[in-house]
């Protein structure tokens, strides 16, 4: 009822129902007067306890021991990661290099997976005298230092640039690739060893790409 | 701060001054009229701008071709422009207008240096314009809420420094020894902004920190901008307006100090919760989550204080325009803070982290809590500043319902849509684009919400302009339009 009267008095204006000085004074007074058994104090305490309990359990579970390098927080994730790091290791054995895989990565783009090359652009490796000749020193040399200029393979003349892999592959990898191309596609040439590659590498030293003319001596 | 004030009030229990007379209040109002009106004009302008930008952003989410030909209005520019106009334009202007007026009133003395406030608030708005132009020209930085290009930052900082200096000077010149919660919060907001803006600018742009630490600082800044600057301004408004407009002291005000300090402490770290599952040391995000959960303590106190005070005068809530807005603001504060707490937990973030959820909660917090509180306070302040009646109570009514409903719709769509989106992404094998399209109805509904929000803003613009331009009636000229306020009724137990 009183509200309605106030509204009629000031239809489009909210009344001031307290002056500023009394607002400050009354609230300062409330802050000074302790109230025994205040429900608000009770629920504040409950909220404080809930926050502390949650914080405690959350820290224990997700704090990752405060380790500033730890990116996983969950204890289960940490346990899984530690189990992975402490997994029983395989005993170290001789490393077997897969020449086929290396060929697929580095060589098959030009020489193709079937070793036939691309007519007019890249010479074939299957049945190529440059691959199968002798004890394999020639393909090792080409792989180590690359080959440039004109070359005749199986009667066809090619003019391109074979990149050097001496810096990319180590001796065992060179040997594996050479063995792969000498043993595939009915080539049936003898195997080479990593020691043989090391010897050739030491013999040639660092040099530019070979030309076909420099390597002709292997056919004589 | 309240510790010191407490000490003072226990040393000098009787407060000096008897400011009950209306003349004194009018002298205070007239001393800051020009400056505060400038801030209000700025807020009205930016409210309109951000409403339009919000609508454009929302349409672009479900119709990407909309305005697609305009280079200036791509989503990547409109989205930050919307949020920056909303926060630095609308909410800062409105919040500072409310806080400046409240502080001047609570200081009990006419302000001697309101020219400082007028100049620096004008400069602030110029700085925001520069920043927004920078965003539209594509010179924005990638950090959320720090998108303004670096050449806008010094202007923004200097302008805010002027406003902050005015607020500190006004507080220092107060006639009453004791301080009220509104004053703590207004000062806390000012000091926090100076602090966090300096740290963010220095550690991200001037002397950039190494690697991911920039992202830590950016999310810390974003959390603090909302929690330590905008929210305190809104708390200052709510604490002041409930006793003033309802004649009801704040129930449980004895716990206000706990609420203040726990809000400051927990809120200052809660932004780090956004880093969960990111490439950061795990404890950083965990601190953020625990701090967010810590907000449960202040929000409990705030809910009890505000709701008990409001409901103690239940019959007056709907009759009092400003209190109706404050009531909406309090409910939005409780809802959005609970959503912030729940949304920070790791298991929830697994679902909602990169969805609309966060935007919805932030919109509810900023527009629902802070925006509606400022709006209500301005409906109380403007008649006193202008010595005029509200142009139309019907328009204020309309704005309350339209804007209240639109904020609810936008928040609801973004939050439920975000949850639906996230759980579909996690739990189904469907194509990501198909999942996105399945949430389209939420986005379309949100667009309707933004359109309604724009309507509410228009109502506010009309009502404000009308009030500003209307000639004074006989009753308004007679200067007894606003009656002298009675003493606050309180009987200690």
XYZ file of C-alpha atoms in Angstrom:
713
model
C 0.000 0.000 0.000
C 2.755 2.359 0.977
C 4.600 1.444 -2.218
C 1.586 2.371 -4.282
C 1.428 5.737 -2.603
C 5.082 6.323 -3.315
C 4.602 5.334 -6.909
C 1.742 7.761 -7.295
C 3.832 10.524 -5.918
C 6.734 9.868 -8.265
C 5.376 7.952 -11.213
C 8.548 7.936 -13.264
C 11.275 8.279 -10.699
C 12.738 5.942 -8.105
C 12.609 7.474 -4.652
C 15.680 7.822 -2.462
C 14.859 5.882 0.647
C 18.088 6.546 2.515
C 20.607 9.357 2.581
C 24.262 8.733 1.874
C 25.526 9.595 5.328
C 23.154 7.127 6.993
C 24.111 4.402 4.486
C 27.739 4.723 5.513
C 26.964 5.067 9.211
C 24.576 2.105 9.435
C 26.882 -0.231 7.544
C 29.916 0.783 9.582
C 27.771 0.013 12.615
C 26.822 -3.436 11.240
C 30.474 -4.272 10.663
C 31.281 -3.384 14.266
C 28.455 -5.349 15.863
C 28.986 -9.090 16.129
C 25.785 -11.087 15.721
C 25.714 -14.404 17.582
C 24.443 -17.310 15.523
C 24.130 -15.369 12.290
C 22.979 -17.739 9.522
C 25.102 -15.825 7.019
C 28.247 -16.344 9.095
C 27.338 -20.034 9.342
C 26.909 -20.509 5.598
C 30.054 -18.468 4.908
C 31.993 -20.889 7.098
C 30.440 -23.851 5.282
C 31.415 -22.349 1.913
C 34.961 -21.718 3.175
C 35.268 -25.349 4.287
C 33.932 -26.619 0.942
C 36.449 -24.487 -0.966
C 39.358 -25.711 1.156
C 38.334 -29.364 0.914
C 37.923 -29.112 -2.846
C 41.216 -27.251 -3.226
C 43.035 -29.845 -1.138
C 41.766 -32.831 -3.123
C 42.137 -31.085 -6.460
C 45.753 -30.163 -5.737
C 46.494 -33.723 -4.691
C 44.991 -35.078 -7.878
C 45.886 -32.531 -10.567
C 48.893 -30.551 -9.347
C 51.434 -32.919 -10.935
C 53.646 -32.513 -7.876
C 54.176 -28.841 -8.694
C 56.651 -29.879 -11.358
C 56.954 -27.018 -13.826
C 57.966 -29.423 -16.605
C 54.932 -31.657 -16.138
C 52.330 -31.145 -18.833
C 50.035 -33.976 -17.809
C 48.154 -33.346 -14.615
C 46.018 -36.387 -13.973
C 47.566 -38.995 -11.677
C 46.417 -41.766 -14.011
C 48.090 -40.047 -16.970
C 51.276 -39.536 -14.959
C 51.265 -43.206 -13.932
C 50.711 -44.287 -17.541
C 53.585 -42.087 -18.724
C 55.943 -43.399 -16.057
C 54.954 -46.974 -16.881
C 55.808 -46.264 -20.530
C 59.166 -44.696 -19.656
C 60.055 -47.649 -17.361
C 58.850 -50.310 -19.830
C 61.090 -53.377 -20.233
C 63.527 -52.525 -23.019
C 64.372 -54.968 -25.867
C 67.946 -56.287 -25.617
C 70.111 -54.399 -28.094
C 70.953 -56.547 -31.161
C 72.594 -55.935 -34.532
C 70.805 -53.180 -36.443
C 69.401 -54.510 -39.681
C 68.916 -51.816 -42.309
C 66.003 -52.341 -44.664
C 67.332 -51.386 -48.103
C 63.874 -51.765 -49.674
C 62.418 -49.161 -47.367
C 65.261 -46.736 -48.078
C 64.834 -47.309 -51.799
C 61.088 -46.625 -51.503
C 61.791 -43.377 -49.640
C 64.675 -41.936 -51.632
C 64.984 -43.668 -55.016
C 61.610 -44.865 -56.249
C 60.375 -41.372 -57.131
C 62.768 -41.366 -60.130
C 63.750 -44.968 -60.736
C 60.213 -46.236 -59.912
C 59.275 -49.085 -57.607
C 59.750 -51.626 -60.424
C 63.260 -50.324 -61.194
C 62.327 -49.443 -64.798
C 63.004 -45.711 -64.514
C 61.140 -43.279 -66.761
C 61.821 -43.439 -70.460
C 63.918 -40.508 -71.643
C 64.332 -39.035 -68.150
C 65.576 -41.525 -65.571
C 67.583 -44.627 -66.484
C 66.313 -48.064 -65.382
C 68.057 -50.047 -62.634
C 66.520 -53.423 -63.516
C 68.913 -55.216 -65.837
C 71.215 -52.192 -65.955
C 74.893 -52.990 -66.550
C 75.778 -49.976 -64.335
C 74.148 -51.739 -61.367
C 75.145 -55.329 -61.843
C 78.740 -54.944 -63.031
C 81.661 -56.296 -61.006
C 81.703 -56.454 -57.216
C 79.366 -53.451 -56.786
C 81.976 -50.742 -56.451
C 80.430 -48.760 -59.320
C 76.908 -48.344 -57.807
C 78.527 -47.544 -54.447
C 80.546 -44.759 -56.065
C 77.482 -43.348 -57.836
C 75.415 -43.434 -54.636
C 78.168 -41.770 -52.598
C 78.990 -38.904 -54.935
C 76.171 -38.706 -57.498
C 76.365 -38.733 -61.296
C 75.909 -35.964 -63.881
C 75.883 -35.584 -67.661
C 75.155 -38.001 -70.438
C 74.985 -41.719 -69.701
C 74.028 -44.681 -71.846
C 72.036 -47.419 -70.142
C 70.740 -50.483 -72.021
C 71.330 -48.665 -75.302
C 69.355 -45.546 -74.379
C 71.037 -42.210 -73.705
C 69.957 -40.166 -70.662
C 71.072 -36.715 -69.572
C 70.244 -35.903 -65.959
C 71.666 -35.464 -62.481
C 71.728 -38.173 -59.845
C 72.137 -36.567 -56.395
C 74.842 -37.657 -53.955
C 73.744 -39.664 -50.921
C 77.126 -39.892 -49.177
C 76.147 -37.294 -46.611
C 72.607 -38.634 -46.176
C 73.260 -42.370 -45.715
C 75.874 -44.047 -43.580
C 77.924 -46.999 -44.849
C 75.449 -49.651 -43.748
C 72.556 -47.819 -45.404
C 74.477 -47.372 -48.677
C 75.300 -51.061 -48.608
C 71.660 -51.962 -47.938
C 70.414 -49.876 -50.864
C 73.059 -51.240 -53.210
C 72.223 -54.799 -52.136
C 68.535 -54.085 -52.716
C 69.002 -52.829 -56.283
C 71.552 -55.521 -57.092
C 69.266 -58.274 -55.751
C 65.890 -57.202 -57.103
C 64.165 -57.329 -60.510
C 66.161 -60.413 -61.664
C 69.473 -58.543 -61.243
C 70.980 -61.356 -59.136
C 74.364 -59.660 -58.593
C 76.603 -60.303 -55.583
C 76.140 -58.525 -52.252
C 78.317 -55.701 -50.970
C 79.305 -55.058 -47.355
C 79.432 -51.914 -45.199
C 83.232 -52.351 -44.955
C 83.445 -52.248 -48.738
C 81.413 -48.990 -48.744
C 83.697 -47.545 -46.077
C 86.728 -48.418 -48.190
C 85.252 -46.750 -51.277
C 84.254 -43.720 -49.246
C 87.785 -43.372 -47.898
C 89.208 -43.897 -51.380
C 87.112 -41.276 -53.187
C 87.134 -38.696 -50.417
C 84.970 -35.652 -50.933
C 84.439 -34.771 -54.574
C 81.784 -33.556 -56.980
C 79.514 -35.732 -59.061
C 80.964 -38.386 -61.329
C 80.628 -38.300 -65.092
C 79.924 -41.438 -67.095
C 83.322 -41.126 -68.790
C 85.177 -41.219 -65.446
C 83.414 -44.453 -64.517
C 83.903 -46.224 -67.890
C 87.032 -47.946 -66.488
C 84.811 -50.316 -64.474
C 83.629 -51.960 -67.697
C 87.126 -52.635 -69.041
C 41.611 -1.083 2.379
C 38.565 -1.923 4.450
C 40.972 -2.936 7.175
C 42.265 0.609 7.357
C 38.750 2.016 7.135
C 37.650 -0.304 9.894
C 40.468 0.915 12.062
C 39.419 4.488 11.433
C 35.787 3.840 12.217
C 36.648 2.081 15.456
C 38.924 4.961 16.463
C 36.354 7.597 15.547
C 32.980 5.966 16.057
C 30.923 9.096 15.507
C 30.864 10.168 11.893
C 31.091 13.831 11.198
C 28.711 15.783 9.021
C 24.956 15.849 8.644
C 24.457 15.627 4.929
C 20.768 14.923 5.109
C 19.825 18.034 3.235
C 18.972 17.890 -0.404
C 20.957 21.065 -1.162
C 24.181 19.309 -0.438
C 23.317 16.394 -2.698
C 22.377 18.798 -5.457
C 25.663 20.622 -5.049
C 27.514 17.301 -5.440
C 25.427 16.320 -8.458
C 25.939 19.634 -10.200
C 29.693 19.532 -9.589
C 30.076 16.332 -11.608
C 27.077 16.648 -13.924
C 29.030 17.437 -17.081
C 31.654 14.718 -16.590
C 29.271 11.927 -15.606
C 26.840 12.829 -18.390
C 29.762 12.569 -20.799
C 30.462 9.043 -19.585
C 26.768 8.149 -19.860
C 26.620 9.495 -23.421
C 29.670 7.402 -24.254
C 28.059 4.307 -22.771
C 24.834 4.846 -24.725
C 26.779 5.271 -27.959
C 28.903 2.168 -27.386
C 25.910 0.116 -26.286
C 24.313 0.824 -29.649
C 27.536 0.077 -31.552
C 28.175 -3.161 -29.698
C 24.562 -4.290 -30.134
C 24.867 -3.848 -33.903
C 28.252 -5.599 -33.984
C 26.879 -8.420 -31.839
C 24.044 -8.959 -34.292
C 26.479 -9.027 -37.234
C 28.767 -11.520 -35.442
C 25.829 -13.714 -34.599
C 24.461 -13.713 -38.175
C 27.889 -14.523 -39.571
C 28.075 -17.637 -37.401
C 25.242 -19.370 -39.248
C 25.306 -17.468 -42.567
C 28.993 -17.021 -43.384
C 28.189 -15.228 -46.635
C 26.470 -12.348 -44.854
C 28.513 -9.174 -45.562
C 31.147 -11.550 -46.915
C 32.174 -9.107 -49.642
C 33.218 -6.440 -47.182
C 36.858 -6.716 -46.240
C 36.296 -4.609 -43.122
C 33.575 -6.837 -41.755
C 35.120 -10.288 -41.800
C 34.345 -12.427 -38.767
C 37.913 -12.165 -37.467
C 37.535 -8.385 -37.194
C 33.887 -8.032 -36.172
C 34.183 -10.565 -33.354
C 36.963 -8.765 -31.445
C 35.403 -5.397 -32.330
C 32.145 -6.549 -30.740
C 33.721 -7.699 -27.481
C 36.027 -4.696 -27.201
C 33.190 -2.227 -27.905
C 31.081 -4.079 -25.337
C 33.721 -4.065 -22.610
C 35.892 -0.984 -23.198
C 33.083 1.060 -24.746
C 29.821 0.255 -23.051
C 30.695 -1.376 -19.735
C 33.691 0.832 -18.881
C 31.787 4.038 -19.607
C 28.645 2.910 -17.807
C 30.576 1.434 -14.884
C 32.785 4.482 -14.469
C 29.760 6.785 -14.697
C 28.035 4.836 -11.902
C 31.187 4.596 -9.775
C 32.083 8.257 -10.237
C 28.611 9.377 -9.204
C 28.443 6.960 -6.291
C 31.883 7.953 -5.048
C 31.087 11.631 -5.309
C 27.869 11.089 -3.353
C 29.565 8.917 -0.731
C 32.392 11.394 -0.320
C 29.797 13.941 0.790
C 31.537 16.854 -0.886
C 31.203 18.535 -4.267
C 34.072 17.493 -6.477
C 36.590 20.221 -7.030
C 38.303 18.695 -10.039
C 35.599 17.216 -12.213
C 37.330 18.794 -15.227
C 39.927 16.020 -14.902
C 37.171 13.413 -15.064
C 35.531 15.079 -18.079
C 38.779 15.373 -20.055
C 40.024 11.893 -19.280
C 36.693 10.213 -19.960
C 36.567 12.014 -23.317
C 40.104 10.823 -24.008
C 39.096 7.287 -23.052
C 36.364 7.275 -25.682
C 38.731 8.668 -28.299
C 41.180 5.875 -27.417
C 38.457 3.250 -27.858
C 37.584 4.731 -31.257
C 41.270 4.589 -32.267
C 41.460 0.993 -31.073
C 38.365 -0.072 -32.980
C 39.547 1.622 -36.169
C 42.809 -0.267 -35.711
C 40.885 -3.542 -35.415
C 38.869 -2.833 -38.565
C 42.062 -1.938 -40.426
C 43.399 -5.349 -39.489
C 46.149 -4.147 -37.136
C 44.807 -6.139 -34.229
C 46.850 -8.306 -31.900
C 45.814 -11.921 -31.430
C 45.236 -11.853 -27.658
C 41.635 -11.873 -26.470
C 40.586 -8.496 -25.032
C 44.002 -7.082 -25.946
C 43.149 -6.790 -29.634
C 43.482 -3.008 -29.724
C 46.638 -2.222 -31.723
C 49.575 -1.193 -29.584
C 49.352 2.470 -30.605
C 45.941 2.715 -28.896
C 47.287 1.366 -25.607
C 49.102 4.516 -24.337
C 45.997 6.658 -24.978
C 43.804 4.122 -23.233
C 46.209 3.902 -20.333
C 46.652 7.663 -19.930
C 42.900 8.292 -20.149
C 42.179 5.634 -17.568
C 44.932 7.044 -15.389
C 43.079 10.376 -15.347
C 39.760 8.755 -14.451
C 41.421 6.636 -11.768
C 43.204 9.667 -10.338
C 39.872 11.485 -10.081
C 38.318 8.535 -8.266
C 41.240 8.303 -5.830
C 41.168 12.066 -5.204
C 37.419 11.953 -4.585
C 37.835 9.092 -2.153
C 40.640 10.904 -0.391
C 38.579 14.083 -0.063
C 35.601 12.340 1.536
C 33.822 13.959 4.429
C 33.126 10.711 6.274
C 35.911 8.754 7.876
C 34.342 5.366 7.325
C 34.176 3.757 3.914
C 31.358 1.769 2.397
C 31.756 -1.387 0.282
C 30.994 0.554 -2.902
C 34.093 2.631 -2.302
C 36.300 -0.435 -1.771
C 35.088 -1.992 -4.985
C 35.381 1.168 -7.087
C 38.953 1.705 -5.894
C 39.786 -1.983 -6.340
C 38.548 -1.824 -9.944
C 40.640 1.255 -10.692
C 43.830 -0.095 -9.144
C 43.330 -3.520 -10.745
C 42.948 -2.103 -14.222
C 46.094 -0.007 -13.949
C 47.958 -3.046 -12.621
C 46.760 -5.708 -15.057
C 46.917 -3.457 -18.114
C 50.505 -2.468 -17.325
C 51.556 -6.076 -16.764
C 49.813 -7.311 -19.908
C 51.183 -4.579 -22.166
C 54.736 -4.909 -20.836
C 54.885 -8.711 -20.812
C 53.213 -9.229 -24.179
C 54.135 -6.226 -26.325
C 56.912 -4.081 -24.816
C 59.309 -6.678 -23.384
C 57.655 -9.874 -24.597
C 57.905 -12.817 -22.257
C 59.258 -16.076 -23.649
C 57.111 -18.566 -25.519
C 53.893 -19.837 -24.008
C 54.208 -17.466 -21.079
C 52.596 -14.774 -23.244
C 49.494 -16.943 -23.491
C 49.488 -17.355 -19.705
C 49.640 -13.569 -19.248
C 46.920 -13.027 -21.869
C 44.465 -15.410 -20.248
C 45.316 -13.999 -16.817
C 44.567 -10.519 -18.177
C 41.272 -11.556 -19.725
C 40.081 -13.230 -16.523
C 41.111 -10.203 -14.475
C 39.552 -7.660 -16.808
C 36.170 -9.240 -16.185
C 36.683 -10.354 -12.587
C 38.771 -7.538 -11.125
C 37.630 -4.496 -13.117
C 34.122 -4.858 -14.554
C 32.734 -6.968 -11.701
C 33.947 -4.648 -8.892
C 32.338 -1.681 -10.636
C 29.075 -3.637 -10.726
C 29.443 -4.698 -7.081
C 29.965 -1.054 -6.129
C 26.708 -0.227 -7.907
C 24.712 -3.027 -6.307
C 26.007 -2.364 -2.778
C 25.066 1.302 -3.114
C 21.725 1.027 -4.836
C 20.064 -1.547 -2.587
C 20.132 0.665 0.536
C 19.478 3.813 -1.448
C 16.492 2.701 -3.498
C 14.997 0.139 -1.138
C 15.790 1.743 2.212
C 17.086 -1.672 3.220
C 20.512 -2.160 4.787
C 22.652 -4.922 3.280
C 21.820 -8.059 5.248
C 24.937 -9.793 6.500
C 27.139 -6.804 5.682
C 29.520 -7.988 8.402
C 30.801 -10.611 5.952
C 31.393 -8.034 3.202
C 35.116 -7.911 3.964
C 35.495 -11.674 3.503
C 33.567 -11.467 0.257
C 35.739 -8.586 -0.967
C 39.113 -10.156 -0.246
C 38.168 -13.663 -1.351
C 36.734 -12.280 -4.603
C 39.938 -10.300 -5.256
C 42.237 -13.224 -4.421
C 40.397 -16.003 -6.263
C 39.244 -13.917 -9.190
C 42.794 -12.770 -9.921
C 43.870 -16.351 -10.740
C 40.677 -17.853 -12.098
C 41.418 -16.783 -15.686
C 44.228 -19.362 -15.817
C 41.619 -22.149 -15.859
C 41.200 -21.458 -19.595
C 44.640 -23.070 -20.121
C 43.497 -26.571 -19.177
C 44.843 -29.211 -21.615
C 47.150 -26.651 -23.216
C 50.929 -26.904 -23.524
C 51.508 -25.365 -20.111
C 52.912 -26.726 -16.871
C 50.015 -28.613 -15.333
C 50.080 -26.674 -12.080
C 49.310 -23.362 -13.864
C 45.940 -24.556 -15.113
C 45.301 -26.358 -11.817
C 45.788 -23.105 -9.898
C 43.221 -21.542 -12.249
C 40.702 -24.311 -11.643
C 41.107 -24.179 -7.867
C 40.859 -20.366 -7.914
C 37.704 -20.575 -10.007
C 36.247 -23.017 -7.538
C 37.288 -20.636 -4.766
C 34.823 -18.116 -6.188
C 32.250 -20.330 -4.490
C 33.085 -18.561 -1.210
C 32.432 -14.943 -2.278
C 29.485 -15.955 -4.454
C 27.863 -17.628 -1.441
C 28.224 -14.421 0.552
C 27.061 -12.229 -2.324
C 24.010 -14.389 -2.936
C 23.021 -14.311 0.711
C 23.648 -10.576 1.099
C 22.005 -9.389 -2.104
C 19.116 -11.830 -2.253
C 18.212 -11.417 1.435
C 18.353 -7.635 1.128
C 16.288 -7.616 -2.045
C 13.760 -10.181 -0.889
C 13.375 -8.437 2.468
C 11.671 -5.680 0.466
C 10.096 -8.060 -1.988
C 7.062 -5.933 -2.775
C 9.248 -2.992 -3.793
C 11.431 -4.870 -6.289
C 9.019 -4.721 -9.205
C 7.790 -1.214 -8.481
C 11.285 0.236 -8.439
C 12.722 0.397 -11.941
C 16.379 0.546 -10.914
C 16.025 -2.273 -8.388
C 14.373 -4.475 -10.967
C 17.536 -4.216 -13.080
C 19.697 -4.804 -10.011
C 17.666 -7.925 -9.207
C 18.282 -9.246 -12.718
C 21.967 -8.416 -12.315
C 22.209 -10.334 -9.040
C 20.513 -13.407 -10.485
C 22.787 -13.241 -13.559
C 25.830 -12.867 -11.260
C 24.929 -16.012 -9.344
C 24.095 -18.028 -12.474
C 27.168 -16.955 -14.446
C 29.607 -17.395 -11.559
C 28.291 -20.904 -10.901
C 28.719 -21.622 -14.630
C 32.275 -20.235 -14.497
C 33.023 -22.531 -11.550
C 31.527 -25.616 -13.210
C 32.964 -24.728 -16.624
C 36.511 -24.530 -15.266
C 36.604 -28.168 -14.115
C 38.755 -30.374 -16.347
C 36.055 -32.942 -17.002
C 33.628 -30.215 -18.145
C 36.267 -28.422 -20.203
C 36.899 -31.675 -22.065
C 33.457 -31.124 -23.565
C 32.934 -27.363 -23.762
C 36.421 -25.866 -24.054
C 36.393 -24.731 -27.680
C 32.666 -24.202 -28.112
C 30.251 -21.291 -27.716
C 29.906 -22.149 -24.019
C 32.523 -19.668 -22.850
C 31.074 -16.814 -24.904
C 27.626 -17.510 -23.484
C 28.845 -17.468 -19.882
C 30.861 -14.305 -20.488
C 27.898 -12.590 -22.118
C 25.692 -13.516 -19.163
C 28.365 -12.214 -16.777
C 29.105 -8.995 -18.668
C 25.751 -7.974 -20.119
C 23.482 -9.740 -17.622
C 25.291 -8.982 -14.374
C 27.401 -5.882 -15.018
C 25.365 -4.348 -17.863
C 21.963 -4.712 -16.214
C 23.312 -3.430 -12.876
C 24.798 -0.336 -14.539
C 21.599 0.213 -16.494
C 19.517 0.097 -13.323
C 21.893 2.459 -11.570
C 21.747 4.878 -14.494
C 17.932 4.888 -14.302
C 18.410 6.005 -10.699
C 21.252 8.444 -11.392
C 19.977 10.215 -14.513
C 16.895 11.895 -12.954
C 19.124 13.245 -10.188
C 21.842 14.461 -12.546
C 19.391 16.118 -14.935
C 16.747 17.007 -12.349
C 14.144 15.569 -14.717
C 11.720 12.705 -14.546
C 12.341 9.645 -16.678
C 11.083 10.377 -20.163
C 8.885 7.329 -20.131
C 8.631 4.611 -17.550
C 7.070 2.458 -20.273
C 10.270 2.567 -22.330
C 12.368 1.601 -19.315
C 9.929 -1.229 -18.698
C 10.102 -2.331 -22.309
C 13.883 -2.218 -22.256
C 14.015 -4.309 -19.101
C 11.842 -7.064 -20.527
C 13.334 -7.069 -24.028
C 16.932 -6.857 -22.902
C 16.459 -9.216 -19.982
C 14.867 -11.816 -22.206
C 17.471 -11.358 -24.960
C 20.419 -11.834 -22.575
C 18.733 -14.968 -21.260
C 18.129 -16.300 -24.777
C 21.669 -15.533 -25.987
C 23.293 -17.102 -22.937
C 21.021 -20.131 -23.002
C 21.605 -20.770 -26.730
C 25.365 -20.377 -26.496
C 25.659 -22.525 -23.374
C 23.360 -25.397 -24.403
C 24.600 -25.170 -27.999
C 28.185 -25.306 -26.757
C 27.493 -28.365 -24.622
C 25.671 -30.096 -27.497
C 28.471 -29.228 -29.935
C 31.216 -30.411 -27.598
C 29.548 -33.668 -26.643
C 28.810 -34.484 -30.285
C 32.442 -33.796 -31.243
C 33.629 -36.071 -28.432
C 31.003 -38.787 -28.645
C 30.146 -39.302 -32.305
C 32.029 -40.325 -35.410
C 30.135 -37.865 -37.599
C 31.862 -35.362 -39.828
C 32.913 -32.159 -37.984
C 31.023 -30.034 -40.516
C 27.867 -32.118 -40.066
C 28.130 -31.675 -36.288
C 28.565 -27.933 -36.742
C 25.482 -27.792 -38.942
C 23.472 -29.710 -36.358
C 24.018 -26.854 -33.876
C 22.742 -24.282 -36.352
C 19.355 -23.919 -34.653
C 21.099 -22.650 -31.498
C 22.983 -20.071 -33.545
C 19.830 -18.893 -35.320
C 18.038 -18.571 -31.969
C 20.997 -16.598 -30.614
C 20.687 -14.254 -33.592
C 17.068 -13.614 -32.626
C 18.374 -12.885 -29.134
C 20.913 -10.370 -30.474
C 18.213 -8.717 -32.591
C 16.106 -8.337 -29.447
C 19.116 -6.971 -27.583
C 19.492 -4.339 -30.291
C 15.793 -3.420 -29.875
C 16.330 -2.997 -26.132
C 19.371 -0.809 -26.768
C 17.335 1.331 -29.164
C 14.699 1.770 -26.470
C 17.462 2.928 -24.112
C 18.888 5.334 -26.688
C 15.444 6.825 -27.331
C 14.652 7.116 -23.658
C 18.037 8.696 -22.861
C 17.958 11.167 -25.762
C 14.376 12.102 -25.018
C 15.222 12.754 -21.390
C 18.277 14.780 -22.326
C 16.475 16.977 -24.841
C 13.045 17.386 -23.257
C 12.468 20.834 -21.745
C 11.949 20.937 -17.979
C 8.353 20.954 -16.803
C 7.106 23.339 -14.108
C 7.434 20.609 -11.512
C 10.969 19.847 -12.582
C 11.946 23.521 -12.497
C 10.676 23.874 -8.954
C 13.640 21.776 -7.734
C 11.578 19.811 -5.227
C 11.177 16.995 -7.727
C 13.630 14.882 -5.796
C 12.857 14.822 -2.132
C 15.373 14.798 0.631
C 16.123 11.227 1.591
C 15.286 9.903 5.075
C 17.745 8.157 7.379
C 18.377 4.489 6.726
C 16.346 2.461 9.196
C 18.348 -0.053 11.194
C 17.939 -1.305 14.722
C 20.907 -3.286 16.017
C 19.936 -6.506 17.725
